[in-house]
XYZ file of C-alpha atoms in Angstrom:
673
model
C 0.000 0.000 0.000
C 2.936 2.345 0.709
C 4.302 1.863 -2.808
C 0.890 2.472 -4.353
C 0.392 5.586 -2.267
C 3.824 6.859 -3.265
C 3.042 6.184 -6.944
C -0.231 8.067 -6.659
C 1.541 10.978 -5.021
C 4.169 11.044 -7.756
C 1.427 10.975 -10.433
C -0.322 13.913 -8.775
C 2.938 15.873 -8.590
C 3.729 15.180 -12.244
C 0.193 16.087 -13.307
C 0.218 19.373 -11.400
C 3.689 20.202 -12.688
C 2.659 19.570 -16.280
C -0.443 21.726 -15.801
C 1.653 24.606 -14.524
C 4.108 24.271 -17.399
C 1.252 24.191 -19.897
C -0.398 27.217 -18.284
C 2.874 29.153 -18.410
C 3.434 28.281 -22.052
C 6.540 26.139 -21.493
C 4.850 23.179 -23.222
C 2.365 23.421 -26.053
C 0.772 20.044 -25.233
C 1.166 17.072 -22.892
C -0.636 13.745 -23.230
C -0.046 9.965 -23.103
C 0.203 8.064 -26.391
C -2.431 5.815 -27.942
C -1.590 2.140 -28.288
C -4.690 -0.123 -28.158
C -8.477 -0.549 -27.709
C -9.770 -0.121 -31.235
C -11.125 -3.332 -32.719
C -13.128 -4.484 -29.670
C -14.697 -1.130 -28.878
C -14.226 1.675 -31.398
C -15.785 -0.188 -34.311
C -19.292 0.109 -35.731
C -19.300 -3.624 -36.450
C -19.537 -4.446 -32.730
C -22.517 -2.164 -32.028
C -24.538 -5.131 -30.741
C -21.918 -6.125 -28.142
C -21.468 -4.877 -24.605
C -18.700 -2.352 -24.123
C -15.423 -3.567 -22.537
C -15.830 -1.078 -19.715
C -12.988 -2.525 -17.653
C -10.591 -2.067 -20.561
C -11.867 1.453 -21.143
C -11.249 2.230 -17.490
C -7.726 0.809 -17.602
C -6.945 2.739 -20.760
C -8.603 6.105 -20.090
C -9.178 6.102 -16.329
C -12.230 5.866 -14.103
C -13.771 9.218 -15.062
C -14.074 8.402 -18.766
C -14.919 4.785 -17.950
C -17.888 5.959 -15.876
C -19.116 8.147 -18.747
C -19.217 5.245 -21.187
C -20.733 2.976 -18.535
C -23.463 5.561 -17.916
C -24.055 5.973 -21.651
C -24.374 2.190 -21.999
C -26.891 1.964 -19.146
C -28.901 4.875 -20.572
C -28.987 3.281 -24.022
C -29.978 -0.075 -22.566
C -32.815 1.497 -20.591
C -34.130 3.170 -23.758
C -35.081 -0.258 -25.156
C -38.215 -0.811 -22.982
C -39.171 2.870 -23.356
C -38.916 2.553 -27.147
C -41.058 -0.598 -27.178
C -43.812 1.032 -25.118
C -43.623 4.188 -27.264
C -44.069 2.138 -30.430
C -47.076 0.367 -28.892
C -48.650 3.735 -27.998
C -48.069 5.023 -31.518
C -49.528 1.863 -33.082
C -52.542 2.185 -30.793
C -53.124 5.659 -32.193
C -52.798 4.329 -35.750
C -55.226 1.491 -35.049
C -57.886 3.718 -33.496
C -57.679 6.724 -35.807
C -60.659 5.549 -37.839
C -62.683 5.076 -34.655
C -61.962 8.524 -33.254
C -65.282 10.354 -33.309
C -63.958 13.966 -33.052
C -61.642 13.544 -36.058
C -64.407 11.785 -37.975
C -66.724 14.733 -37.310
C -64.057 17.199 -38.450
C -63.502 15.231 -41.668
C -67.220 14.840 -42.411
C -67.985 17.281 -45.216
C -71.689 17.008 -44.459
C -71.041 19.088 -41.346
C -71.263 22.495 -42.935
C -69.050 24.231 -40.363
C -67.683 27.532 -41.631
C -64.647 28.760 -39.725
C -63.598 32.374 -39.186
C -60.569 33.723 -41.128
C -57.076 32.911 -39.849
C -55.775 36.380 -40.696
C -57.162 39.830 -41.406
C -58.355 40.942 -44.858
C -56.315 38.553 -47.043
C -57.698 35.385 -45.437
C -61.250 34.301 -46.089
C -63.663 31.876 -44.440
C -62.793 28.194 -44.666
C -64.365 24.784 -44.115
C -63.416 22.792 -41.057
C -63.242 19.633 -43.170
C -60.153 21.086 -44.893
C -58.234 20.402 -41.644
C -59.112 16.697 -41.788
C -55.513 15.512 -42.276
C -54.276 17.515 -39.291
C -57.070 16.183 -37.096
C -56.346 12.561 -38.004
C -52.603 13.021 -37.515
C -53.172 14.646 -34.123
C -54.935 11.523 -32.880
C -51.746 9.512 -33.416
C -50.148 11.475 -30.568
C -53.188 12.745 -28.678
C -55.095 9.742 -27.389
C -55.786 8.091 -24.023
C -52.614 5.983 -24.325
C -50.579 9.205 -24.207
C -51.478 9.726 -20.549
C -50.387 6.204 -19.713
C -47.117 6.736 -21.583
C -46.416 9.945 -19.659
C -46.835 8.101 -16.353
C -44.706 5.245 -17.650
C -41.882 7.577 -18.711
C -41.872 9.312 -15.316
C -41.461 5.936 -13.607
C -38.929 4.964 -16.275
C -36.800 8.005 -15.433
C -36.858 7.124 -11.716
C -36.013 3.495 -12.476
C -33.173 4.554 -14.760
C -31.630 6.698 -12.027
C -31.854 3.881 -9.499
C -30.478 1.356 -11.973
C -27.525 3.626 -12.670
C -26.784 4.069 -8.957
C -26.664 0.311 -8.557
C -24.456 -0.082 -11.630
C -22.185 2.671 -10.380
C -21.861 0.921 -7.021
C -20.889 -2.323 -8.747
C -18.224 -0.500 -10.731
C -16.944 1.214 -7.602
C -16.582 -2.149 -5.908
C -14.980 -3.780 -8.936
C -12.575 -0.879 -9.492
C -11.685 -0.609 -5.781
C -13.328 2.805 -5.354
C -15.651 2.090 -2.420
C -13.272 3.761 0.025
C -11.935 6.282 -2.458
C -11.946 9.890 -1.349
C -11.004 12.649 -3.707
C -7.567 14.003 -2.983
C -7.228 17.575 -1.874
C -7.608 19.688 -4.976
C -4.610 21.789 -5.904
C -5.183 25.384 -6.979
C -5.205 26.027 -10.691
C -2.229 27.800 -12.205
C -4.460 30.712 -13.257
C -5.705 31.085 -9.685
C -2.193 31.043 -8.236
C -1.073 33.629 -10.785
C -3.983 35.883 -9.797
C -3.166 35.460 -6.093
C 0.488 36.239 -6.776
C -0.497 39.370 -8.659
C -2.659 40.448 -5.730
C 0.185 39.750 -3.289
C 2.627 41.816 -5.305
C 0.202 44.728 -5.328
C -0.113 44.555 -1.544
C 3.645 44.243 -1.086
C 4.010 47.377 -3.151
C 1.643 49.097 -0.707
C 3.523 47.664 2.332
C 0.648 45.538 3.561
C 0.443 42.060 5.032
C 0.610 39.299 2.400
C 0.200 36.131 4.493
C -2.446 33.666 3.294
C -3.618 35.736 0.373
C -6.651 34.478 -1.533
C -9.246 35.812 -3.955
C -12.350 37.161 -2.239
C -15.766 38.003 -3.659
C -14.617 41.607 -3.971
C -11.822 40.514 -6.280
C -14.295 38.479 -8.336
C -17.123 41.019 -8.316
C -16.367 42.408 -11.823
C -16.327 38.848 -13.158
C -19.578 37.978 -11.352
C -21.229 41.103 -12.735
C -20.001 40.241 -16.237
C -21.360 36.710 -15.839
C -24.767 37.925 -14.698
C -25.095 40.521 -17.451
C -23.753 38.120 -20.079
C -26.145 35.294 -19.182
C -29.147 37.651 -19.038
C -28.158 39.085 -22.415
C -27.801 35.665 -24.038
C -31.103 34.411 -22.600
C -32.727 37.590 -23.879
C -31.087 37.028 -27.268
C -32.623 33.547 -27.409
C -36.064 34.935 -26.588
C -35.616 37.679 -29.185
C -34.753 35.143 -31.884
C -37.777 33.017 -31.006
C -39.911 36.157 -31.121
C -38.458 36.955 -34.539
C -39.387 33.491 -35.769
C -42.933 34.096 -34.467
C -43.111 37.303 -36.515
C -41.855 35.330 -39.504
C -44.578 32.724 -39.029
C -47.325 35.318 -38.756
C -46.177 37.413 -41.726
C -45.457 34.397 -43.930
C -48.851 32.873 -43.173
C -50.558 36.128 -44.145
C -48.500 36.369 -47.349
C -49.141 32.773 -48.405
C -52.843 33.156 -47.664
C -53.079 35.549 -50.619
C -52.380 32.589 -52.943
C -55.247 32.161 -55.353
C -55.060 28.365 -55.527
C -57.007 26.363 -52.931
C -54.114 23.900 -52.637
C -51.770 26.751 -51.743
C -54.094 28.012 -49.044
C -54.602 24.538 -47.614
C -50.844 23.979 -47.212
C -50.114 27.343 -45.605
C -49.970 25.966 -42.062
C -47.702 23.045 -42.991
C -45.355 25.254 -45.018
C -45.050 27.885 -42.320
C -44.524 25.306 -39.572
C -41.863 23.368 -41.486
C -39.830 26.404 -42.522
C -40.036 27.984 -39.072
C -38.824 24.776 -37.411
C -35.878 24.554 -39.820
C -34.947 28.155 -39.001
C -35.161 27.333 -35.301
C -32.947 24.277 -35.802
C -30.234 26.227 -37.631
C -30.271 28.950 -34.976
C -30.135 26.401 -32.141
C -27.131 24.601 -33.638
C -25.289 27.868 -34.265
C -26.024 29.335 -30.821
C -25.062 26.068 -29.118
C -21.511 26.444 -30.386
C -21.416 30.142 -29.527
C -22.870 29.625 -26.053
C -20.374 26.857 -25.311
C -17.445 29.202 -26.032
C -19.014 32.078 -24.110
C -19.735 29.865 -21.083
C -16.083 28.776 -20.991
C -14.892 32.386 -21.243
C -17.255 33.531 -18.492
C -15.974 30.734 -16.257
C -12.342 31.581 -16.964
C -12.719 35.218 -15.936
C -14.166 34.064 -12.606
C -10.800 32.339 -11.912
C -12.146 29.345 -9.932
C -9.683 27.961 -7.419
C -9.687 24.270 -8.396
C -10.367 22.250 -11.518
C -13.486 20.794 -9.889
C -14.899 24.263 -9.205
C -14.072 25.297 -12.748
C -15.819 22.264 -14.227
C -18.962 22.647 -12.094
C -19.341 26.350 -12.898
C -18.760 25.706 -16.585
C -21.348 22.917 -16.614
C -23.940 25.091 -14.872
C -23.548 27.995 -17.306
C -23.373 25.835 -20.419
C -26.394 23.761 -19.380
C -28.470 26.834 -18.537
C -27.759 28.520 -21.868
C -28.150 25.394 -23.994
C -31.310 24.343 -22.162
C -32.925 27.718 -22.872
C -31.654 27.654 -26.453
C -32.923 24.156 -27.246
C -36.311 24.245 -25.506
C -37.568 27.832 -25.841
C -39.175 27.268 -29.298
C -40.792 24.091 -27.991
C -42.090 25.816 -24.864
C -43.654 28.506 -27.040
C -45.632 26.007 -29.115
C -46.585 23.937 -26.077
C -47.780 26.653 -23.706
C -48.073 30.040 -25.440
C -49.195 29.581 -29.017
C -52.956 30.039 -29.348
C -53.360 31.127 -25.711
C -53.463 34.909 -26.184
C -55.071 35.386 -29.594
C -58.270 37.052 -28.447
C -61.414 36.434 -30.505
C -62.876 37.533 -33.850
C -63.562 41.241 -33.686
C -61.157 41.674 -30.767
C -57.881 39.989 -31.686
C -54.514 40.581 -29.975
C -51.934 42.231 -32.227
C -48.146 42.604 -32.164
C -46.926 46.023 -33.260
C -50.586 46.839 -34.074
C -50.375 44.872 -37.328
C -49.425 41.208 -36.716
C -52.196 39.057 -35.303
C -51.143 36.382 -32.808
C -51.072 32.825 -34.081
C -53.898 30.382 -33.509
C -53.702 26.645 -33.011
C -55.155 24.323 -35.606
C -58.700 23.051 -34.985
C -57.187 19.788 -33.782
C -54.987 21.630 -31.270
C -51.311 22.555 -31.103
C -50.141 19.090 -30.084
C -49.454 18.006 -33.659
C -47.360 21.094 -34.296
C -45.542 20.470 -31.015
C -44.765 16.952 -32.225
C -43.365 18.299 -35.512
C -41.287 20.928 -33.707
C -39.882 18.429 -31.219
C -39.085 15.715 -33.764
C -37.293 17.990 -36.247
C -35.203 19.745 -33.596
C -34.325 16.481 -31.842
C -33.423 14.564 -34.995
C -31.659 17.553 -36.536
C -29.463 18.107 -33.489
C -28.591 14.420 -33.302
C -27.747 14.127 -36.978
C -25.931 17.418 -37.565
C -24.503 18.470 -34.239
C -23.891 15.203 -32.422
C -22.656 13.148 -35.369
C -21.335 15.293 -38.231
C -19.726 17.959 -36.040
C -18.222 15.477 -33.580
C -16.312 13.627 -36.278
C -16.059 16.171 -39.078
C -14.464 19.023 -37.123
C -11.752 16.889 -35.404
C -10.924 15.238 -38.752
C -10.577 18.612 -40.411
C -8.321 19.933 -37.648
C -6.235 16.756 -37.722
C -5.783 17.127 -41.476
C -4.694 20.770 -41.071
C -2.095 19.808 -38.451
C -0.881 16.957 -40.623
C -0.434 19.280 -43.579
C 1.651 21.602 -41.407
C 3.868 18.905 -39.893
C 3.864 16.352 -42.754
C 4.151 13.595 -40.122
C 1.636 11.286 -38.534
C 1.867 12.008 -34.822
C -0.506 12.019 -31.907
C 0.043 15.775 -31.903
C -2.024 15.896 -35.097
C -5.053 14.824 -33.077
C -7.528 17.228 -31.507
C -6.783 18.098 -27.836
C -9.117 16.555 -25.275
C -11.404 19.286 -23.925
C -13.186 17.312 -21.213
C -16.380 15.292 -20.977
C -18.710 18.284 -20.698
C -19.714 18.298 -24.417
C -20.327 14.533 -24.351
C -22.528 14.652 -21.280
C -24.262 17.822 -22.466
C -25.583 16.364 -25.708
C -26.909 13.296 -23.885
C -28.530 15.410 -21.156
C -30.278 17.576 -23.766
C -31.427 14.389 -25.501
C -32.675 13.047 -22.156
C -34.756 16.219 -21.911
C -36.272 15.604 -25.353
C -37.103 12.039 -24.313
C -38.761 12.944 -21.008
C -39.926 16.574 -20.960
C -42.405 16.507 -23.875
C -42.857 12.784 -24.338
C -46.650 13.244 -24.132
C -46.517 14.829 -27.587
C -43.973 12.500 -29.214
C -44.006 8.873 -27.980
C -41.449 7.876 -30.628
C -38.755 10.068 -29.033
C -37.214 7.144 -27.051
C -36.948 5.095 -30.247
C -35.050 7.801 -32.129
C -32.850 8.374 -29.080
C -32.075 4.644 -28.934
C -31.119 4.474 -32.607
C -28.911 7.539 -32.189
C -27.185 6.218 -29.068
C -26.346 2.856 -30.615
C -24.273 4.816 -33.113
C -23.217 7.439 -30.562
C -21.429 4.930 -28.319
C -19.187 3.687 -31.140
C -18.879 7.214 -32.520
C -17.590 8.534 -29.202
C -15.338 5.499 -28.817
C -13.839 6.025 -32.261
C -13.392 9.708 -31.542
C -11.580 9.043 -28.259
C -9.312 6.428 -29.801
C -8.574 7.875 -33.250
C -9.505 11.577 -33.298
C -8.512 12.943 -29.862
C -5.259 12.989 -27.986
C -5.382 10.422 -25.248
C -6.415 12.205 -22.014
C -4.623 11.772 -18.716
C -6.380 9.176 -16.549
C -8.376 10.672 -13.670
C -9.957 8.744 -10.825
C -13.617 9.348 -9.955
C -16.344 7.372 -8.220
C -19.424 8.995 -9.777
C -20.546 11.197 -12.664
C -20.603 14.296 -10.481
C -23.032 17.158 -10.983
C -24.620 15.468 -13.998
C -26.548 13.093 -11.738
C -28.279 16.005 -10.002
C -29.087 17.566 -13.380
C -30.660 14.298 -14.528
C -32.768 14.095 -11.378
C -33.871 17.693 -11.850
C -34.930 17.033 -15.450
C -36.828 13.934 -14.342
C -38.780 15.933 -11.745
C -39.399 18.777 -14.199
C -40.655 16.295 -16.802
C -43.543 15.283 -14.544
C -44.725 18.896 -14.248
C -44.307 19.719 -17.938
C -46.076 16.586 -19.149
C -48.950 17.300 -16.756
C -49.378 20.750 -18.317
C -48.952 19.416 -21.868
C -51.720 16.865 -21.356
C -53.950 19.405 -19.594
C -53.507 22.553 -21.671
C -51.963 21.563 -25.012
C -53.935 18.435 -25.847
C -57.718 17.996 -25.912
C -57.657 15.135 -23.424
C -59.265 17.096 -20.563
C -61.934 18.873 -22.686
C -62.947 15.484 -24.065
C -63.323 14.026 -20.577
C -65.332 17.040 -19.429
C -67.636 16.769 -22.429
C -68.020 13.020 -22.066
C -69.042 13.131 -18.403
C -70.806 16.514 -18.189
C -72.322 17.476 -21.539
C -72.684 14.378 -23.723
C -76.327 13.402 -24.204
C -75.696 9.750 -25.091
C -72.401 9.084 -23.297
C -70.303 9.250 -26.477
C -68.057 11.861 -28.085
C -70.628 12.781 -30.755
C -71.036 16.552 -30.791
C -67.695 17.275 -29.100
C -66.320 19.351 -31.997
C -69.406 21.544 -32.122
C -69.239 21.949 -28.334
C -65.676 23.367 -28.477
C -66.555 25.950 -31.159
C -68.051 29.354 -30.451
C -70.087 31.468 -32.888
C -69.310 34.939 -34.252
C -71.504 37.327 -36.207
C -69.466 38.626 -39.159
C -71.124 42.035 -38.804
C -69.100 42.518 -35.602
C -65.718 42.560 -37.374
C -63.637 45.639 -36.697
C -63.326 48.061 -39.582
C -60.690 46.931 -42.062
C -60.348 43.378 -40.704
C -63.150 41.590 -42.585
C -62.176 39.312 -45.518
C -61.603 41.042 -48.845
C -63.392 38.164 -50.598
C -66.275 37.097 -48.348
C -67.874 35.008 -51.119
C -64.896 32.709 -51.687
C -66.820 29.658 -50.452
C -69.642 30.417 -52.888
C -72.191 31.631 -50.364
C -72.683 34.539 -48.016
C -71.457 33.909 -44.480
C -73.288 35.462 -41.568
C -72.061 33.278 -38.678
C -68.547 31.786 -38.546
C -67.090 29.532 -35.872
C -63.853 29.720 -33.871
C -62.350 27.485 -31.209
C -63.117 28.913 -27.786
C -65.645 28.756 -24.963
C -67.606 32.033 -25.307
C -71.197 33.184 -25.285
C -72.934 33.347 -28.709
C -73.695 36.688 -30.412
C -77.407 36.328 -29.625
C -76.688 36.143 -25.888
C -77.073 39.102 -23.528
C -73.366 38.910 -22.636
C -72.209 38.107 -26.126
C -68.621 36.935 -26.582
C -68.012 36.765 -22.838
C -66.283 33.685 -21.474
C -68.862 30.971 -20.847
C -69.267 28.707 -17.833
C -67.967 25.793 -19.935
C -64.573 27.493 -20.032
C -64.368 27.600 -16.239
C -65.469 23.974 -15.955
C -62.735 22.880 -18.360
C -60.139 25.101 -16.645
C -61.003 23.666 -13.235
C -60.698 20.138 -14.609
C -57.339 20.989 -16.177
C -55.925 22.400 -12.965
C -57.278 19.463 -10.965
C -55.651 17.045 -13.398
C -52.291 18.843 -13.098
C -52.388 18.614 -9.305
C -53.480 14.970 -9.211
C -51.161 13.841 -12.013
C -48.143 15.630 -10.616
C -48.536 14.414 -7.028
C -49.500 10.870 -8.009
C -46.610 10.406 -10.415
C -44.077 11.980 -8.084
C -45.297 9.745 -5.260
C -44.926 6.709 -7.497
C -41.448 7.876 -8.564
C -40.391 8.362 -4.946
C -41.804 4.940 -4.135
C -39.691 3.408 -6.890
C -36.712 5.317 -5.521
C -37.409 3.966 -2.027
C -38.180 0.368 -2.931
C -35.041 -0.147 -5.058
C -31.912 -0.189 -2.858
C -28.996 1.922 -4.037
C -26.494 -0.862 -3.314
C -27.085 -4.355 -4.783
C -27.609 -7.006 -2.128
C -24.643 -9.143 -3.157
C -22.335 -6.118 -3.141
C -23.575 -4.957 0.272
C -23.088 -8.475 1.668
C -19.589 -8.667 0.248
C -18.699 -5.251 1.645
C -20.124 -6.310 5.020
C -18.026 -9.503 4.995
C -14.918 -7.531 4.154
C -15.595 -5.112 6.982
C -16.129 -8.018 9.412
C -12.862 -9.595 8.273
C -11.055 -6.299 8.646
C -12.460 -5.873 12.157
C -11.380 -9.422 13.050
C -7.880 -8.808 11.726
C -7.720 -5.526 13.621
C -8.910 -7.193 16.825
C -6.325 -9.974 16.441
C -3.607 -7.415 15.935
C -4.741 -5.499 19.004
C -4.924 -8.698 21.062
C -1.455 -9.668 19.884
C -0.117 -6.257 20.818
C -1.812 -6.490 24.213
C -0.344 -9.971 24.860
C 3.098 -8.790 23.843
C 2.831 -5.827 26.210
C 1.659 -8.181 29.001
C 4.578 -10.520 28.385
C 7.000 -7.628 28.333
C 5.612 -6.361 31.638
C 5.972 -9.825 33.210
C 9.456 -10.140 31.817
C 10.359 -6.738 33.192
C 8.983 -7.589 36.649
C 10.790 -10.974 36.762
C 13.986 -9.312 35.649
C 13.638 -6.724 38.375
C 13.036 -9.476 40.965
C 16.116 -11.370 39.807
C 18.192 -8.230 39.906
C 16.967 -7.471 43.435
C 17.861 -10.973 44.768
C 21.009 -11.666 42.734
C 23.642 -10.295 45.219
C 22.323 -12.412 48.095
C 21.950 -15.532 45.982
C 25.372 -15.264 44.454
C 26.911 -15.470 47.927
C 25.172 -18.695 48.955
C 24.159 -20.465 45.724
C 26.153 -19.719 42.641
C 23.618 -21.338 40.279
C 20.610 -19.290 41.404
C 21.413 -16.364 39.200
C 21.524 -18.451 36.055
C 18.213 -20.066 36.920
C 16.598 -16.629 37.183
C 17.761 -15.692 33.719
C 16.600 -18.990 32.262
C 12.968 -18.411 33.275
C 12.031 -16.063 30.444
C 13.497 -18.519 27.961
C 11.266 -21.314 29.278
C 8.228 -19.056 28.987
């Protein structure tokens, strides 16, 4: 153990020395060389095999080994989630022809004339023209969706518990159960800053003992961080707002098209192009935000590498979370909520009317938004960028040096980007799974490739990192738990306010005359007298449908124009709102209770590992007790020996005068004992 401890100490000293030399510019790079682990791990042909995690740990160290172990567990757990998601989707496909609300919307015999979707250029339209959207919405908005949301919440809790157990097994196998992180050494940048502060105080003839950076020294950096993060979050919101303006203006422009086919595809065209714009912006800002987060962390001058990594992760996750999910949050919770009503619409800049949801609801558009952003990020950012950019940089270095060296490879920049892309994907899988049950399947297919892609990148595209010991995945575990808890709340609101699940239940049990869903569509539509349009907002071509329209319909719960309180919110609205809020409370508390129950019922440490650890502790206690007993017996014998020797010494003069052999017999007693 002494030799191992000395070796560890020497490794720490060498690592800290190399870091200081790198920070001071003495070395341009420092890294161990690659020499193995390619065919059995970093190959796409072995995608169906388990990873050789023990070899990865021996080659790269425990920290990287834990990342690939976690990624393997996450991918493995996606298999049951994908199977259930496919079943839910197939259930929607099988029941689409039996869904009464979509059948009523597609029935052309229901002469339902809808109010214009925009001012002046848009005319009245038939509800049956939205038949395709209504049928597609049922694929993702059906009773099985609620079950799948509950299942995914329990799945997330089970995944976290399964990983804790797997992590404990690895800790035991890799001899990390008693591992405590060594005292972190200050970073070279921190020491340089402290030295600079000390020199300033020496110049002013002040005390310089135990100098360190205080919050006053870091206040300019903290202020810069706060302002920078607020600015970048505001920039993300501004871009999303700009895309909203694009959607509104483009929809109004395309509505002028004279062909019926052009007008019928306006919503699909606008949605698709807007999502692509969002995807491009998200990918671009992700790279920018990653660089800015690193710069903001550097100017804070954290004391240790661990502090630096945790602060960097927090900033990068916050910015990338807002960047990736803001467009999705808009569609899920804001689109169609503040549009007003015919004759009293809400306008942006007094000219752009707020967007409305389709007659079938915004859930289908949410599904499109989520799927395109998720798949686009996985394909472009996670796969092409991860391999393409390092290959390009390696080629540039090779052209400069004209030699094949490990120096040609891209420097290792830490595991933060690897974890980050998987955490964002975990959010796509759990946060809005009520709108896209196929998300786990696409995540599974991506991760099967991602494992070998990351392995190939670590072995062939990056300089081999210095091995670092670790017993867990650090702050990422808390982020995963936070996303899992947040997913329960978000899915509750998606089911309640974005889908039509709650209005259907309310209609079925409160307003249906025959206990079926017949008449539900008509119940959710309010009436508007076209004579009440504001001046300049009525359609330019009111006879486009071939007949004069006096009453048009719009989706809302309001009093009819022939009522005393015309266009006021009706009592049906409050009944549905109360049911929605009640569902959120019940769903959230029930699912969180079930998740906590799963967390409680599954032990963190596997039984066989806990028994083995207990046996080892018992054996160690027994060995310790034997050693203590042996020491105690030796001390007892020494005390007896000392007392006998003292007795012999006290009697030896008298005995030597009378019996010459007595003295030798006294000294022979300890030998007999």
